[in-house]
Amino acid sequence: NAGVTQTPKFQVLKTGQSMTLQCAQDMNHEYMSWYRQDPGMGLRLIHYSVGAGITDQGEVPNGYNVSRSTTEDFPLRLLSAAPSQTSVYFCASRDFWNTGELFFGEGSRLTVL
Amino acid sequence: QQQVKQSPQSLIVQKGGIPIINCAYENTAFDYFPWYQQFPGKGPALLIAIRPDVSEKKEGRFTISFNKSAKQFSLHIMDSQPGDSATYFCAASTDNDMRFGAGTRLTVKP
């Protein structure tokens, strides 16, 4: 099992550009989420999904869109990147029915100039 | 405002010492309290977790102490080793919402 796979690992954007961070999991978890990690702020929840076709906002959703067409994939879209979106982004899936554990990907470091 | 407050921000101990990291939460709906360990360049990984029906959980050298009435919980690392040097995050969760503390950077000196 690969677990949670994120691509790309690194990306540099100019202000106003758009991009999609990809996330895939092979553990058949219904719940998936996106966090951003900034120094001194911990991990903040952006959006989450409890199953295909269902998404909801987290703590810091502004400037980000998500969709969930399959159980495996949960892409995060930045429609018009801003320097404030410079961060490390983590995708995670959650094993609700056993331990409740959140499994994280290795992260995507995004820089917006 | 941050729903989970974590302290200290950083901690340096000698090998064999017992670092203690503390967290406090606001929302009484939280019912799952994990600790995550993160090494540089990697995603966080679950270390140990507790539910509010117990006051302590021990796994190897790691112990969570939980005080439901005070809405506080802490991580103790017994016989700490240089390999434990990492950033530690506490978290508190309902079914759909896991909120994290700001993190503690632990350094264990040889």
PDB file of C-alpha atoms in Angstrom:
ATOM      1  CA  ASN A   1       0.000   0.000   0.000  1.00  0.00           C
ATOM      2  CA  ALA A   2       1.242   3.473  -0.911  1.00  0.00           C
ATOM      3  CA  GLY A   3      -0.986   5.192   1.693  1.00  0.00           C
ATOM      4  CA  VAL A   4      -1.613   8.868   0.879  1.00  0.00           C
ATOM      5  CA  THR A   5       0.201  10.205  -2.176  1.00  0.00           C
ATOM      6  CA  GLN A   6       0.511  13.919  -2.935  1.00  0.00           C
ATOM      7  CA  THR A   7       1.812  15.624  -6.044  1.00  0.00           C
ATOM      8  CA  PRO A   8       3.678  17.800  -6.714  1.00  0.00           C
ATOM      9  CA  LYS A   9       6.144  17.919  -3.820  1.00  0.00           C
ATOM     10  CA  PHE A  10       7.285  21.439  -4.710  1.00  0.00           C
ATOM     11  CA  GLN A  11       5.672  24.208  -6.754  1.00  0.00           C
ATOM     12  CA  VAL A  12       6.402  27.879  -7.369  1.00  0.00           C
ATOM     13  CA  LEU A  13       3.581  30.070  -8.657  1.00  0.00           C
ATOM     14  CA  LYS A  14       3.169  33.705  -9.530  1.00  0.00           C
ATOM     15  CA  THR A  15       0.391  35.730  -7.937  1.00  0.00           C
ATOM     16  CA  GLY A  16      -2.856  35.139  -9.791  1.00  0.00           C
ATOM     17  CA  GLN A  17      -1.916  31.787 -11.285  1.00  0.00           C
ATOM     18  CA  SER A  18      -4.025  28.731 -10.661  1.00  0.00           C
ATOM     19  CA  MET A  19      -3.011  25.188  -9.849  1.00  0.00           C
ATOM     20  CA  THR A  20      -4.255  21.914  -8.441  1.00  0.00           C
ATOM     21  CA  LEU A  21      -2.601  19.861  -5.733  1.00  0.00           C
ATOM     22  CA  GLN A  22      -3.364  16.204  -6.259  1.00  0.00           C
ATOM     23  CA  CYS A  23      -4.060  13.693  -3.491  1.00  0.00           C
ATOM     24  CA  ALA A  24      -4.813   9.995  -3.749  1.00  0.00           C
ATOM     25  CA  GLN A  25      -5.226   7.290  -1.117  1.00  0.00           C
ATOM     26  CA  ASP A  26      -5.407   3.525  -1.513  1.00  0.00           C
ATOM     27  CA  MET A  27      -6.783   2.620   1.922  1.00  0.00           C
ATOM     28  CA  ASN A  28     -10.466   2.920   0.972  1.00  0.00           C
ATOM     29  CA  HIS A  29     -11.034   5.645   3.572  1.00  0.00           C
ATOM     30  CA  GLU A  30     -14.250   7.618   3.237  1.00  0.00           C
ATOM     31  CA  TYR A  31     -12.863  10.690   5.017  1.00  0.00           C
ATOM     32  CA  MET A  32     -10.195  12.871   3.389  1.00  0.00           C
ATOM     33  CA  SER A  33      -8.956  16.334   4.258  1.00  0.00           C
ATOM     34  CA  TRP A  34      -6.496  19.069   3.390  1.00  0.00           C
ATOM     35  CA  TYR A  35      -4.394  20.985   5.928  1.00  0.00           C
ATOM     36  CA  ARG A  36      -1.911  23.774   5.587  1.00  0.00           C
ATOM     37  CA  GLN A  37       1.100  24.055   7.885  1.00  0.00           C
ATOM     38  CA  ASP A  38       2.642  27.403   8.704  1.00  0.00           C
ATOM     39  CA  PRO A  39       5.348  28.169  11.302  1.00  0.00           C
ATOM     40  CA  GLY A  40       3.849  28.707  14.757  1.00  0.00           C
ATOM     41  CA  MET A  41       0.327  27.913  13.509  1.00  0.00           C
ATOM     42  CA  GLY A  42       0.288  24.140  13.557  1.00  0.00           C
ATOM     43  CA  LEU A  43      -1.904  22.395  11.012  1.00  0.00           C
ATOM     44  CA  ARG A  44      -5.076  24.177   9.979  1.00  0.00           C
ATOM     45  CA  LEU A  45      -7.956  22.389   8.287  1.00  0.00           C
ATOM     46  CA  ILE A  46      -8.857  23.804   4.861  1.00  0.00           C
ATOM     47  CA  HIS A  47     -11.550  21.461   3.513  1.00  0.00           C
ATOM     48  CA  TYR A  48     -12.676  17.938   4.187  1.00  0.00           C
ATOM     49  CA  SER A  49     -14.848  15.260   2.617  1.00  0.00           C
ATOM     50  CA  VAL A  50     -16.762  12.432   4.261  1.00  0.00           C
ATOM     51  CA  GLY A  51     -17.324  10.567   1.006  1.00  0.00           C
ATOM     52  CA  ALA A  52     -17.579  10.863  -2.761  1.00  0.00           C
ATOM     53  CA  GLY A  53     -19.711  13.852  -3.718  1.00  0.00           C
ATOM     54  CA  ILE A  54     -19.617  15.396  -0.223  1.00  0.00           C
ATOM     55  CA  THR A  55     -17.285  18.218   0.793  1.00  0.00           C
ATOM     56  CA  ASP A  56     -17.310  20.814   3.540  1.00  0.00           C
ATOM     57  CA  GLN A  57     -15.281  23.769   4.745  1.00  0.00           C
ATOM     58  CA  GLY A  58     -12.771  23.648   7.540  1.00  0.00           C
ATOM     59  CA  GLU A  59     -11.068  26.373   9.496  1.00  0.00           C
ATOM     60  CA  VAL A  60      -9.389  28.290   6.623  1.00  0.00           C
ATOM     61  CA  PRO A  61     -11.294  27.574   3.368  1.00  0.00           C
ATOM     62  CA  ASN A  62     -11.042  30.948   1.600  1.00  0.00           C
ATOM     63  CA  GLY A  63      -9.137  30.843  -1.684  1.00  0.00           C
ATOM     64  CA  TYR A  64      -9.380  27.070  -2.048  1.00  0.00           C
ATOM     65  CA  ASN A  65     -11.806  24.729  -3.817  1.00  0.00           C
ATOM     66  CA  VAL A  66     -12.183  20.980  -3.551  1.00  0.00           C
ATOM     67  CA  SER A  67     -14.219  18.230  -5.154  1.00  0.00           C
ATOM     68  CA  ARG A  68     -14.534  14.503  -4.489  1.00  0.00           C
ATOM     69  CA  SER A  69     -15.634  12.449  -7.462  1.00  0.00           C
ATOM     70  CA  THR A  70     -14.104   9.149  -6.254  1.00  0.00           C
ATOM     71  CA  THR A  71     -13.228   7.621  -2.894  1.00  0.00           C
ATOM     72  CA  GLU A  72      -9.541   7.632  -3.829  1.00  0.00           C
ATOM     73  CA  ASP A  73      -8.956  11.211  -5.007  1.00  0.00           C
ATOM     74  CA  PHE A  74      -9.344  14.597  -3.338  1.00  0.00           C
ATOM     75  CA  PRO A  75      -7.714  17.449  -5.298  1.00  0.00           C
ATOM     76  CA  LEU A  76      -7.226  20.946  -3.870  1.00  0.00           C
ATOM     77  CA  ARG A  77      -7.531  23.858  -6.285  1.00  0.00           C
ATOM     78  CA  LEU A  78      -6.105  27.342  -5.927  1.00  0.00           C
ATOM     79  CA  LEU A  79      -7.989  29.485  -8.457  1.00  0.00           C
ATOM     80  CA  SER A  80      -5.959  32.688  -8.095  1.00  0.00           C
ATOM     81  CA  ALA A  81      -2.876  32.185  -5.956  1.00  0.00           C
ATOM     82  CA  ALA A  82      -1.851  34.829  -3.415  1.00  0.00           C
ATOM     83  CA  PRO A  83       1.418  35.175  -1.446  1.00  0.00           C
ATOM     84  CA  SER A  84      -0.573  34.395   1.734  1.00  0.00           C
ATOM     85  CA  GLN A  85      -1.081  30.884   0.336  1.00  0.00           C
ATOM     86  CA  THR A  86       2.634  30.160   0.535  1.00  0.00           C
ATOM     87  CA  SER A  87       2.674  27.143   2.826  1.00  0.00           C
ATOM     88  CA  VAL A  88       3.182  23.423   3.111  1.00  0.00           C
ATOM     89  CA  TYR A  89       0.011  21.528   2.269  1.00  0.00           C
ATOM     90  CA  PHE A  90      -0.846  18.116   3.643  1.00  0.00           C
ATOM     91  CA  CYS A  91      -3.542  15.772   2.461  1.00  0.00           C
ATOM     92  CA  ALA A  92      -4.823  13.196   4.936  1.00  0.00           C
ATOM     93  CA  SER A  93      -7.307  10.356   5.050  1.00  0.00           C
ATOM     94  CA  ARG A  94      -8.939   9.000   8.162  1.00  0.00           C
ATOM     95  CA  ASP A  95      -9.598   5.472   9.307  1.00  0.00           C
ATOM     96  CA  PHE A  96     -12.914   6.140  11.053  1.00  0.00           C
ATOM     97  CA  TRP A  97     -14.059   2.598  11.573  1.00  0.00           C
ATOM     98  CA  ASN A  98     -10.988   1.246  13.336  1.00  0.00           C
ATOM     99  CA  THR A  99      -8.575   3.521  15.168  1.00  0.00           C
ATOM    100  CA  GLY A 100      -9.734   6.983  14.087  1.00  0.00           C
ATOM    101  CA  GLU A 101      -6.180   7.640  12.913  1.00  0.00           C
ATOM    102  CA  LEU A 102      -5.465  10.382  10.372  1.00  0.00           C
ATOM    103  CA  PHE A 103      -2.890   9.287   7.767  1.00  0.00           C
ATOM    104  CA  PHE A 104      -0.910  12.115   6.164  1.00  0.00           C
ATOM    105  CA  GLY A 105       0.850  12.421   2.839  1.00  0.00           C
ATOM    106  CA  GLU A 106       4.410  13.734   2.636  1.00  0.00           C
ATOM    107  CA  GLY A 107       3.323  17.284   1.866  1.00  0.00           C
ATOM    108  CA  SER A 108       3.462  19.760  -1.001  1.00  0.00           C
ATOM    109  CA  ARG A 109       5.509  22.898  -0.527  1.00  0.00           C
ATOM    110  CA  LEU A 110       3.958  25.814  -2.402  1.00  0.00           C
ATOM    111  CA  THR A 111       5.591  29.209  -2.875  1.00  0.00           C
ATOM    112  CA  VAL A 112       3.588  32.087  -4.356  1.00  0.00           C
ATOM    113  CA  LEU A 113       5.682  35.014  -5.564  1.00  0.00           C
TER     114      LEU A 113
ATOM    115  CA  GLN B   1      -8.935  31.495  17.711  1.00  0.00           C
ATOM    116  CA  GLN B   2      -6.988  28.324  18.202  1.00  0.00           C
ATOM    117  CA  GLN B   3      -9.173  25.627  19.713  1.00  0.00           C
ATOM    118  CA  VAL B   4      -6.204  23.628  20.943  1.00  0.00           C
ATOM    119  CA  LYS B   5      -3.435  25.425  22.823  1.00  0.00           C
ATOM    120  CA  GLN B   6      -0.062  23.675  23.060  1.00  0.00           C
ATOM    121  CA  SER B   7       3.010  24.481  25.154  1.00  0.00           C
ATOM    122  CA  PRO B   8       5.919  24.869  25.165  1.00  0.00           C
ATOM    123  CA  GLN B   9       6.864  25.930  21.636  1.00  0.00           C
ATOM    124  CA  SER B  10      10.272  24.332  22.009  1.00  0.00           C
ATOM    125  CA  LEU B  11      11.947  22.028  24.464  1.00  0.00           C
ATOM    126  CA  ILE B  12      15.522  20.849  24.908  1.00  0.00           C
ATOM    127  CA  VAL B  13      16.339  17.893  27.156  1.00  0.00           C
ATOM    128  CA  GLN B  14      19.292  15.633  27.743  1.00  0.00           C
ATOM    129  CA  LYS B  15      19.208  11.989  26.689  1.00  0.00           C
ATOM    130  CA  GLY B  16      17.295  10.011  29.307  1.00  0.00           C
ATOM    131  CA  GLY B  17      15.230  13.025  30.402  1.00  0.00           C
ATOM    132  CA  ILE B  18      11.432  13.122  30.455  1.00  0.00           C
ATOM    133  CA  PRO B  19      10.057  15.892  28.249  1.00  0.00           C
ATOM    134  CA  ILE B  20       6.453  16.861  28.937  1.00  0.00           C
ATOM    135  CA  ILE B  21       4.265  18.659  26.409  1.00  0.00           C
ATOM    136  CA  ASN B  22       0.936  20.118  27.450  1.00  0.00           C
ATOM    137  CA  CYS B  23      -2.278  20.849  25.592  1.00  0.00           C
ATOM    138  CA  ALA B  24      -5.601  22.428  26.494  1.00  0.00           C
ATOM    139  CA  TYR B  25      -8.810  22.440  24.501  1.00  0.00           C
ATOM    140  CA  GLU B  26     -12.048  24.415  24.514  1.00  0.00           C
ATOM    141  CA  ASN B  27     -14.683  22.340  22.759  1.00  0.00           C
ATOM    142  CA  THR B  28     -16.254  19.704  25.007  1.00  0.00           C
ATOM    143  CA  ALA B  29     -17.539  17.892  21.889  1.00  0.00           C
ATOM    144  CA  PHE B  30     -13.999  16.667  21.164  1.00  0.00           C
ATOM    145  CA  ASP B  31     -13.833  12.939  21.822  1.00  0.00           C
ATOM    146  CA  TYR B  32     -10.498  11.797  20.410  1.00  0.00           C
ATOM    147  CA  PHE B  33      -7.107  13.199  21.414  1.00  0.00           C
ATOM    148  CA  PRO B  34      -4.098  12.064  19.360  1.00  0.00           C
ATOM    149  CA  TRP B  35      -0.456  13.079  19.388  1.00  0.00           C
ATOM    150  CA  TYR B  36       1.444  13.258  16.123  1.00  0.00           C
ATOM    151  CA  GLN B  37       5.193  13.204  15.527  1.00  0.00           C
ATOM    152  CA  GLN B  38       6.725  14.956  12.540  1.00  0.00           C
ATOM    153  CA  PHE B  39      10.277  14.736  11.224  1.00  0.00           C
ATOM    154  CA  PRO B  40      11.637  17.410   8.853  1.00  0.00           C
ATOM    155  CA  GLY B  41      10.350  17.010   5.313  1.00  0.00           C
ATOM    156  CA  LYS B  42       7.799  14.378   6.279  1.00  0.00           C
ATOM    157  CA  GLY B  43       4.113  14.309   7.056  1.00  0.00           C
ATOM    158  CA  PRO B  44       2.937  13.933  10.660  1.00  0.00           C
ATOM    159  CA  ALA B  45       2.488  10.361  11.882  1.00  0.00           C
ATOM    160  CA  LEU B  46       0.321   9.135  14.736  1.00  0.00           C
ATOM    161  CA  LEU B  47       2.272   8.449  17.915  1.00  0.00           C
ATOM    162  CA  ILE B  48      -0.430   7.674  20.491  1.00  0.00           C
ATOM    163  CA  ALA B  49      -4.075   8.609  21.050  1.00  0.00           C
ATOM    164  CA  ILE B  50      -6.594   8.597  23.881  1.00  0.00           C
ATOM    165  CA  ARG B  51     -10.372   8.788  24.251  1.00  0.00           C
ATOM    166  CA  PRO B  52     -11.897  10.737  27.182  1.00  0.00           C
ATOM    167  CA  ASP B  53     -13.147   7.652  29.034  1.00  0.00           C
ATOM    168  CA  VAL B  54      -9.639   6.929  30.367  1.00  0.00           C
ATOM    169  CA  SER B  55      -7.208   9.156  32.258  1.00  0.00           C
ATOM    170  CA  GLU B  56      -3.945   7.648  31.054  1.00  0.00           C
ATOM    171  CA  LYS B  57      -2.628   5.596  28.166  1.00  0.00           C
ATOM    172  CA  LYS B  58       0.865   4.211  27.804  1.00  0.00           C
ATOM    173  CA  GLU B  59       2.514   2.815  24.682  1.00  0.00           C
ATOM    174  CA  GLY B  60       6.180   1.976  25.083  1.00  0.00           C
ATOM    175  CA  ARG B  61       8.028   5.092  26.250  1.00  0.00           C
ATOM    176  CA  PHE B  62       5.100   7.413  25.439  1.00  0.00           C
ATOM    177  CA  THR B  63       2.308   8.226  27.906  1.00  0.00           C
ATOM    178  CA  ILE B  64      -0.737  10.452  27.541  1.00  0.00           C
ATOM    179  CA  SER B  65      -2.290  11.868  30.702  1.00  0.00           C
ATOM    180  CA  PHE B  66      -5.829  13.175  30.285  1.00  0.00           C
ATOM    181  CA  ASN B  67      -7.805  15.444  32.626  1.00  0.00           C
ATOM    182  CA  LYS B  68     -11.356  15.756  31.324  1.00  0.00           C
ATOM    183  CA  SER B  69     -12.580  18.229  33.951  1.00  0.00           C
ATOM    184  CA  ALA B  70      -9.672  20.588  33.278  1.00  0.00           C
ATOM    185  CA  LYS B  71      -9.847  20.008  29.503  1.00  0.00           C
ATOM    186  CA  GLN B  72      -6.131  19.315  29.422  1.00  0.00           C
ATOM    187  CA  PHE B  73      -3.908  16.498  28.260  1.00  0.00           C
ATOM    188  CA  SER B  74      -0.183  15.957  28.097  1.00  0.00           C
ATOM    189  CA  LEU B  75       2.460  13.776  26.484  1.00  0.00           C
ATOM    190  CA  HIS B  76       5.346  12.342  28.515  1.00  0.00           C
ATOM    191  CA  ILE B  77       8.325  10.710  26.814  1.00  0.00           C
ATOM    192  CA  MET B  78      10.231   8.417  29.151  1.00  0.00           C
ATOM    193  CA  ASP B  79      13.968   7.817  28.699  1.00  0.00           C
ATOM    194  CA  SER B  80      14.102  10.221  25.754  1.00  0.00           C
ATOM    195  CA  GLN B  81      16.572   9.495  22.953  1.00  0.00           C
ATOM    196  CA  PRO B  82      18.188  11.701  20.282  1.00  0.00           C
ATOM    197  CA  GLY B  83      15.989   9.895  17.732  1.00  0.00           C
ATOM    198  CA  ASP B  84      12.937  11.397  19.472  1.00  0.00           C
ATOM    199  CA  SER B  85      14.034  14.856  18.268  1.00  0.00           C
ATOM    200  CA  ALA B  86      11.074  15.994  16.159  1.00  0.00           C
ATOM    201  CA  THR B  87       8.073  18.294  16.226  1.00  0.00           C
ATOM    202  CA  TYR B  88       5.121  17.020  18.232  1.00  0.00           C
ATOM    203  CA  PHE B  89       1.534  18.082  17.672  1.00  0.00           C
ATOM    204  CA  CYS B  90      -1.415  17.461  19.932  1.00  0.00           C
ATOM    205  CA  ALA B  91      -4.857  17.363  18.401  1.00  0.00           C
ATOM    206  CA  ALA B  92      -8.492  17.150  19.411  1.00  0.00           C
ATOM    207  CA  SER B  93     -11.205  15.776  17.210  1.00  0.00           C
ATOM    208  CA  THR B  94     -14.865  15.233  16.626  1.00  0.00           C
ATOM    209  CA  ASP B  95     -15.982  12.929  13.802  1.00  0.00           C
ATOM    210  CA  ASN B  96     -15.325  15.454  11.046  1.00  0.00           C
ATOM    211  CA  ASP B  97     -13.035  18.050  12.520  1.00  0.00           C
ATOM    212  CA  MET B  98      -9.520  17.448  13.854  1.00  0.00           C
ATOM    213  CA  ARG B  99      -7.863  20.564  15.239  1.00  0.00           C
ATOM    214  CA  PHE B 100      -4.158  20.729  15.965  1.00  0.00           C
ATOM    215  CA  GLY B 101      -2.019  22.610  18.442  1.00  0.00           C
ATOM    216  CA  ALA B 102       0.786  24.851  17.181  1.00  0.00           C
ATOM    217  CA  GLY B 103       3.456  22.211  17.753  1.00  0.00           C
ATOM    218  CA  THR B 104       6.456  21.676  20.041  1.00  0.00           C
ATOM    219  CA  ARG B 105       9.940  21.297  18.636  1.00  0.00           C
ATOM    220  CA  LEU B 106      11.750  18.778  20.838  1.00  0.00           C
ATOM    221  CA  THR B 107      15.520  18.421  20.829  1.00  0.00           C
ATOM    222  CA  VAL B 108      17.092  15.568  22.776  1.00  0.00           C
ATOM    223  CA  LYS B 109      20.808  16.126  23.285  1.00  0.00           C
ATOM    224  CA  PRO B 110      23.141  13.094  23.404  1.00  0.00           C
TER     225      PRO B 110
END
